[in-house]
Short mmCIF file of C-alpha atoms in Angstrom, two decimals:
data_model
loop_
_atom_site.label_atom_id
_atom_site.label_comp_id
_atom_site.label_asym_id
_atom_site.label_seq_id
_atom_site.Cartn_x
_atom_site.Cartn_y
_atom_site.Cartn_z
CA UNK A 1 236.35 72.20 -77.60
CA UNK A 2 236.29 72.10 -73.72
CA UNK A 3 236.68 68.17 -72.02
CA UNK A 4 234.65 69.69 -69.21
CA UNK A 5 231.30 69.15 -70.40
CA UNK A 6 230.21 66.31 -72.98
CA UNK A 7 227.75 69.12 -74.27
CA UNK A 8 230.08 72.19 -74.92
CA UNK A 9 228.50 75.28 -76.50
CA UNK A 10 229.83 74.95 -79.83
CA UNK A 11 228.06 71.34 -79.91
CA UNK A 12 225.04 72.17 -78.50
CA UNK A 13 224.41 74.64 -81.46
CA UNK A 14 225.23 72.09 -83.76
CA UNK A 15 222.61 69.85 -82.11
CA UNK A 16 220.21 72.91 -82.05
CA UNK A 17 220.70 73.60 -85.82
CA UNK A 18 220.13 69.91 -86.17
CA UNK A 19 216.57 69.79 -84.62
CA UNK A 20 215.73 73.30 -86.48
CA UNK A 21 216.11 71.74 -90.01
CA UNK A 22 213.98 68.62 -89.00
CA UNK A 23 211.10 71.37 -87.58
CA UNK A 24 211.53 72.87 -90.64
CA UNK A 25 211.60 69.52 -93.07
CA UNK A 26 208.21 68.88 -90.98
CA UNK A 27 206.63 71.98 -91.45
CA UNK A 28 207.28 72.16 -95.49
CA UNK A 29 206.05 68.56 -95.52
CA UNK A 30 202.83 69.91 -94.02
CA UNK A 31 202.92 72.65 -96.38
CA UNK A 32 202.51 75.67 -93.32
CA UNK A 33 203.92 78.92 -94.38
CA UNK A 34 207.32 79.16 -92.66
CA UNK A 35 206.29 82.50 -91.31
CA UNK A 36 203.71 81.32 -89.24
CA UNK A 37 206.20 78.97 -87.05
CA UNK A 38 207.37 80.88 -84.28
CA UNK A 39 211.18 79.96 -82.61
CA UNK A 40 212.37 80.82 -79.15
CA UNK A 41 215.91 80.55 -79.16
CA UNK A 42 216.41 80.69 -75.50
CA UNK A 43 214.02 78.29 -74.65
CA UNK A 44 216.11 75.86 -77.50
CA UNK A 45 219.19 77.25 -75.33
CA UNK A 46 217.37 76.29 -72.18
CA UNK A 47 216.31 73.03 -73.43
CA UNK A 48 219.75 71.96 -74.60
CA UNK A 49 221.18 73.00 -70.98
CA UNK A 50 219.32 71.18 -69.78
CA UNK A 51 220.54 68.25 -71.85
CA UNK A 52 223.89 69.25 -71.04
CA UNK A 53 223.28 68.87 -66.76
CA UNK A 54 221.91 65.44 -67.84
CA UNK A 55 225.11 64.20 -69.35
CA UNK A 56 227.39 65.48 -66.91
CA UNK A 57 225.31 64.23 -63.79
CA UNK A 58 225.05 60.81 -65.54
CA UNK A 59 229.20 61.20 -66.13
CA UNK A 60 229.69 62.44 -62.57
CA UNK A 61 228.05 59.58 -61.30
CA UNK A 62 229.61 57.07 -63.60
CA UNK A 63 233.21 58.34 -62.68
CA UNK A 64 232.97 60.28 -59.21
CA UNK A 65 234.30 63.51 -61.26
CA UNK A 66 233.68 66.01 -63.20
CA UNK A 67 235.62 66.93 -66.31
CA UNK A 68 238.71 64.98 -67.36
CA UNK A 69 240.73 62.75 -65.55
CA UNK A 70 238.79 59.87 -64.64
CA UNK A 71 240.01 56.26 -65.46
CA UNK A 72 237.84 53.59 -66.53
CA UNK A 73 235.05 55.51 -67.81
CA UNK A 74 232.61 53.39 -70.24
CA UNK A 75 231.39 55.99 -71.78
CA UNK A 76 227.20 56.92 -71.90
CA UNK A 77 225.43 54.76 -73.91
CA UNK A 78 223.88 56.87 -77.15
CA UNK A 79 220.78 55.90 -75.64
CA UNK A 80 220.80 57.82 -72.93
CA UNK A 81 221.86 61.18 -75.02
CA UNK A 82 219.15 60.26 -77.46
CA UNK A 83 216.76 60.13 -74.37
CA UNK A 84 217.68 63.17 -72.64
CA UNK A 85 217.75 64.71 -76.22
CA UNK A 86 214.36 63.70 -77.13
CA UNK A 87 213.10 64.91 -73.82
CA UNK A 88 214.14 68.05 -73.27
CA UNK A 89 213.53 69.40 -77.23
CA UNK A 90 210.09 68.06 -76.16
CA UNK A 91 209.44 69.87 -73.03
CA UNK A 92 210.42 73.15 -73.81
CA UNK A 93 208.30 76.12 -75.45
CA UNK A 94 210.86 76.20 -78.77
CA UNK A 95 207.78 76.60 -81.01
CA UNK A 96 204.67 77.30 -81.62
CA UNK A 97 202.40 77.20 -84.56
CA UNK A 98 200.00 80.35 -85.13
CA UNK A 99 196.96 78.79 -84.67
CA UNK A 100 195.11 81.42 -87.68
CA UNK A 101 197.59 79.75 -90.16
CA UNK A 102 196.23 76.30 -89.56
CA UNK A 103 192.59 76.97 -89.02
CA UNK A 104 191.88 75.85 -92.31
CA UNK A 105 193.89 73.12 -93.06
CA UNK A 106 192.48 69.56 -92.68
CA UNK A 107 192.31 67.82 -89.10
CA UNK A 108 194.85 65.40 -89.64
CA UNK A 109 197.22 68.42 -90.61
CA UNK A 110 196.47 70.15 -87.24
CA UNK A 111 197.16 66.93 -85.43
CA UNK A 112 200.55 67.08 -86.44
CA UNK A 113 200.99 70.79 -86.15
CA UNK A 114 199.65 69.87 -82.50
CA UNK A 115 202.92 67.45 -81.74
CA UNK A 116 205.19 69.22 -83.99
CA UNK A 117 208.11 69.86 -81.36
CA UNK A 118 207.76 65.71 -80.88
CA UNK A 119 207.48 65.12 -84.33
CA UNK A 120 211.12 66.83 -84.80
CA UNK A 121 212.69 65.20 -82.00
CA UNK A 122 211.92 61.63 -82.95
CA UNK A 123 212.63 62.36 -86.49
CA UNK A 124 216.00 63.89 -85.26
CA UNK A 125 217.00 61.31 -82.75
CA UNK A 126 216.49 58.25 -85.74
CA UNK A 127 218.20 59.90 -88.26
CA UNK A 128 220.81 62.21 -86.72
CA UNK A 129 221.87 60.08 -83.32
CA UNK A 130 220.74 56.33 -83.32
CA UNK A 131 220.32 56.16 -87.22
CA UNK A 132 217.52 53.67 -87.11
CA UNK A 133 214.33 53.23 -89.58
CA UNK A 134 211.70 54.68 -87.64
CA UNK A 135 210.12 52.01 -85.83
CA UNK A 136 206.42 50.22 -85.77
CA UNK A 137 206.14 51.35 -82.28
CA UNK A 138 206.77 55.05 -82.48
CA UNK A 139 202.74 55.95 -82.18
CA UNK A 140 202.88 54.92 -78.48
CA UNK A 141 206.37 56.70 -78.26
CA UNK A 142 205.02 59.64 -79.10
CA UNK A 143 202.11 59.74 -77.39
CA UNK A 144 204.00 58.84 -74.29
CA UNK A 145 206.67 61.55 -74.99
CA UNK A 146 203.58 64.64 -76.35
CA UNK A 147 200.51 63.14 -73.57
CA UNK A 148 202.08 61.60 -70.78
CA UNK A 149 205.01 61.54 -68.93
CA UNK A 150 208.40 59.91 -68.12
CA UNK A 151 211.62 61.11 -67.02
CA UNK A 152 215.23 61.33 -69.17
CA UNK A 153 216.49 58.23 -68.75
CA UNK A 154 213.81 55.87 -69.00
CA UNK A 155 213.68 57.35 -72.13
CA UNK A 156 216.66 57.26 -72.87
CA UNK A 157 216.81 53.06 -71.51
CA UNK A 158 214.04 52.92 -74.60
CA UNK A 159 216.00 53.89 -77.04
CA UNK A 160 219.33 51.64 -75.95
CA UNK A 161 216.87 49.22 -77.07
CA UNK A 162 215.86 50.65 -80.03
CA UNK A 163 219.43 51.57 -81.04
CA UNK A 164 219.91 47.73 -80.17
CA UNK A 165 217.20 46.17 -82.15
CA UNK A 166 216.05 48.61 -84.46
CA UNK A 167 216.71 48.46 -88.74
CA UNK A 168 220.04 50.19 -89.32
CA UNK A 169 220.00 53.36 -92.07
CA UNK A 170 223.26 53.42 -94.24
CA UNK A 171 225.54 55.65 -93.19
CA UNK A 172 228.50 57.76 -94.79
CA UNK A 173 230.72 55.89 -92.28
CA UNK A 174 229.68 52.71 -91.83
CA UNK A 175 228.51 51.90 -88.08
CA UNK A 176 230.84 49.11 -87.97
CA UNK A 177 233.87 51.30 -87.66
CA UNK A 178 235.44 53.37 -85.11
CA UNK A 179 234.52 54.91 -83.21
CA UNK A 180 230.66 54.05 -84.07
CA UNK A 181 231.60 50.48 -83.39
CA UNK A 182 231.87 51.61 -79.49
CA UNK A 183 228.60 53.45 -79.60
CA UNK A 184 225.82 51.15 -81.21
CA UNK A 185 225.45 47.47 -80.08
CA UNK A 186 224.11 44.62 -81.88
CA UNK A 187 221.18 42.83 -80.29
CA UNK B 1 220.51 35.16 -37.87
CA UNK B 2 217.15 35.24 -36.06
CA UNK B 3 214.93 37.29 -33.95
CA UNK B 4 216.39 35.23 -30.94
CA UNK B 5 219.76 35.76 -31.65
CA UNK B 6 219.20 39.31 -31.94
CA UNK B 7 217.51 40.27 -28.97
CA UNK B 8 220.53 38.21 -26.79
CA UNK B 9 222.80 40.10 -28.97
CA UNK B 10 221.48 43.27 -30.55
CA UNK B 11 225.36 44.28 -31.46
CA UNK B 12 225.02 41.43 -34.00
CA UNK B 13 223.09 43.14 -36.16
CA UNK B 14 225.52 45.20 -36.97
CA UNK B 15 228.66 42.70 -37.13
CA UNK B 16 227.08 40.63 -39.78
CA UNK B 17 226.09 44.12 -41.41
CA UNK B 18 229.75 44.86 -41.86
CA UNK B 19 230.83 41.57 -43.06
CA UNK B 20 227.84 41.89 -45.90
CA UNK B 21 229.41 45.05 -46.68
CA UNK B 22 233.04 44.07 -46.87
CA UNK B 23 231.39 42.09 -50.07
CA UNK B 24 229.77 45.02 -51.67
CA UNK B 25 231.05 46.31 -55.14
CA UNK B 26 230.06 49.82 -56.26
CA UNK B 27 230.04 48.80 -59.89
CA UNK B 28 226.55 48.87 -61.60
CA UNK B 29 226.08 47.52 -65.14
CA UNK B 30 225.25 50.20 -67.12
CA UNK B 31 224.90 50.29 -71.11
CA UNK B 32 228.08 52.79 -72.28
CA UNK B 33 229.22 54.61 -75.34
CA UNK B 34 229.95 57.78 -75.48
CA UNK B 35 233.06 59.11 -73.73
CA UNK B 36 233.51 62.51 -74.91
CA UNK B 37 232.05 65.88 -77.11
CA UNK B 38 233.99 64.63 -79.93
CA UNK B 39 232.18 61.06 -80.20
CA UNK B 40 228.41 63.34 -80.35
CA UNK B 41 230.50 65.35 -83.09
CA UNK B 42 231.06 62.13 -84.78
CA UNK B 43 227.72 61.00 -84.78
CA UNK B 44 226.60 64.21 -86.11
CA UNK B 45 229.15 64.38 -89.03
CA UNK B 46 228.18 60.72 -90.14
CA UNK B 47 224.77 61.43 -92.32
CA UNK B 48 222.28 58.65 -93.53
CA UNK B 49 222.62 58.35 -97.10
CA UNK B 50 219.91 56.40 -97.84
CA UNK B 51 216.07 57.83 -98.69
CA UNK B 52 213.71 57.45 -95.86
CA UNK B 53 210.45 57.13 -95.48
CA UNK B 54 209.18 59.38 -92.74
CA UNK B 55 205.47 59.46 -93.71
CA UNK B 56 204.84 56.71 -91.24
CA UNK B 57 206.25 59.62 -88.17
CA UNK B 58 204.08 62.22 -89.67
CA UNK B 59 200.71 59.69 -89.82
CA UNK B 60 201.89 58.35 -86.16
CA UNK B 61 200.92 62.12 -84.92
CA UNK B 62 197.51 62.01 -86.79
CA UNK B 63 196.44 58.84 -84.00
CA UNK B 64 195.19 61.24 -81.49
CA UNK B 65 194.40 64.85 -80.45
#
């Protein structure tokens, strides 16, 4: 794995495969045929780029370089990945939903079809990154990240404080251990 | 300084600029973490292991158009 980039390829297709099976955990929940939920893989490639620039412009301006050999380099709080994470899987065209395969279903099954790209990045970000219970203030959070707008790291300064205050899940490893112990912060 | 002592010395300006520099640190508290590819690895490898409820995601979605 290259030390040039805190996003190398190799991870970023992890992370894509990641989001993919939480579109897809979404979509059998909502009972859609799986045929009728369209992928763009370079627009997930795009996205995740994207994501990518975002963590090595926050590095480069945390340590004046880029790539290794910087000293006394803090790190990038897990917020700030789940932030940039959550934004750019929700910006991009990844998928769409054939709007014939829907037409019939009830209204409140369209409204999620609607978000589903959201949907699968919150869902990803609280289990797979900050490993929180999903919040009682995710229905603003994802009207704010489907309706309205905000940039990366706002975002991401959100979810620092989610990550901070929110319900930890149980974990294979527990949180409390290296090198999670470095990443989340108790309130 | 003042307005006064400006205008009978505009090269004050920017002596006591440099002397508020000399005190100025570059370091901004920022929340930290994650130093490195591996640690995003990491966070990946480590899966919940306990049942979650995501209904209450799904309904959040069915709140508006």
């Amino acid at each position: 794995m290259s030390d040039d980039t805190l996003l190398p390829a190799d991870l970023q297709n992890r992370l894509a495969t990641a989001y993919i099976n939480k579109i897809l955990a979404t979509v059998r929940n909502l009972q859609i045929p799986l045929d009728a939920v369209i992928l763009s893989p370079t627009e997930l490639t795009l996205a995740l780029r994207e994501c990518q620039k975002d963590m090595d412009i926050l590095r480069f301006r945390r340590t004046g370089n880029i790539g290794v050999g910087y000293e006394d380099f803090d790190g990038i709080s897990i917020g700030k990945l789940a932030g940039s994470l959550a934004f750019r899987l929700s910006r991009y065209h990844i998928v769409h939903v054939a709007e014939q395969a829907v037409s019939g279903f009830p209204e409140n099954v369209r409204r999620r079809c609607a978000k589903l790209q959201e949907l699968a990045a919150l869902f990803f970000i609280w289990d797979n990154i900050l490993k929180i219970r999903p919040p009682k203030t995710q229905p603003e959070l994802l009207y704010l990240l489907s309706r309205r707008h905000m940039n990366q790291e706002m975002i991401g300064l959100t979810f620092d404080v989610y990550s901070e205050r929110g319900e930890r899940l149980k974990t294979r490893t527990p949180l409390d251990q290296p090198p999670f112990n470095r990443l989340f912060k108790h309130a | 300084m003042n307005l006064a002592e400006f205008v009978a010395n505009p090269d004050l300006l920017s002596r006591k600029m440099d002397e508020a520099r000399a005190l100025l640190t570059s370091r901004v508290g920022v929340n930290a973490g994650i130093k490195s590819a591996a640690d995003i690895e990491a966070l990946l490898d480590n899966e919940v292991i306990e049942e979650v409820d995501w209904e209450p995601l799904y309904q959040a979605a069915e709140q508006f158009d």
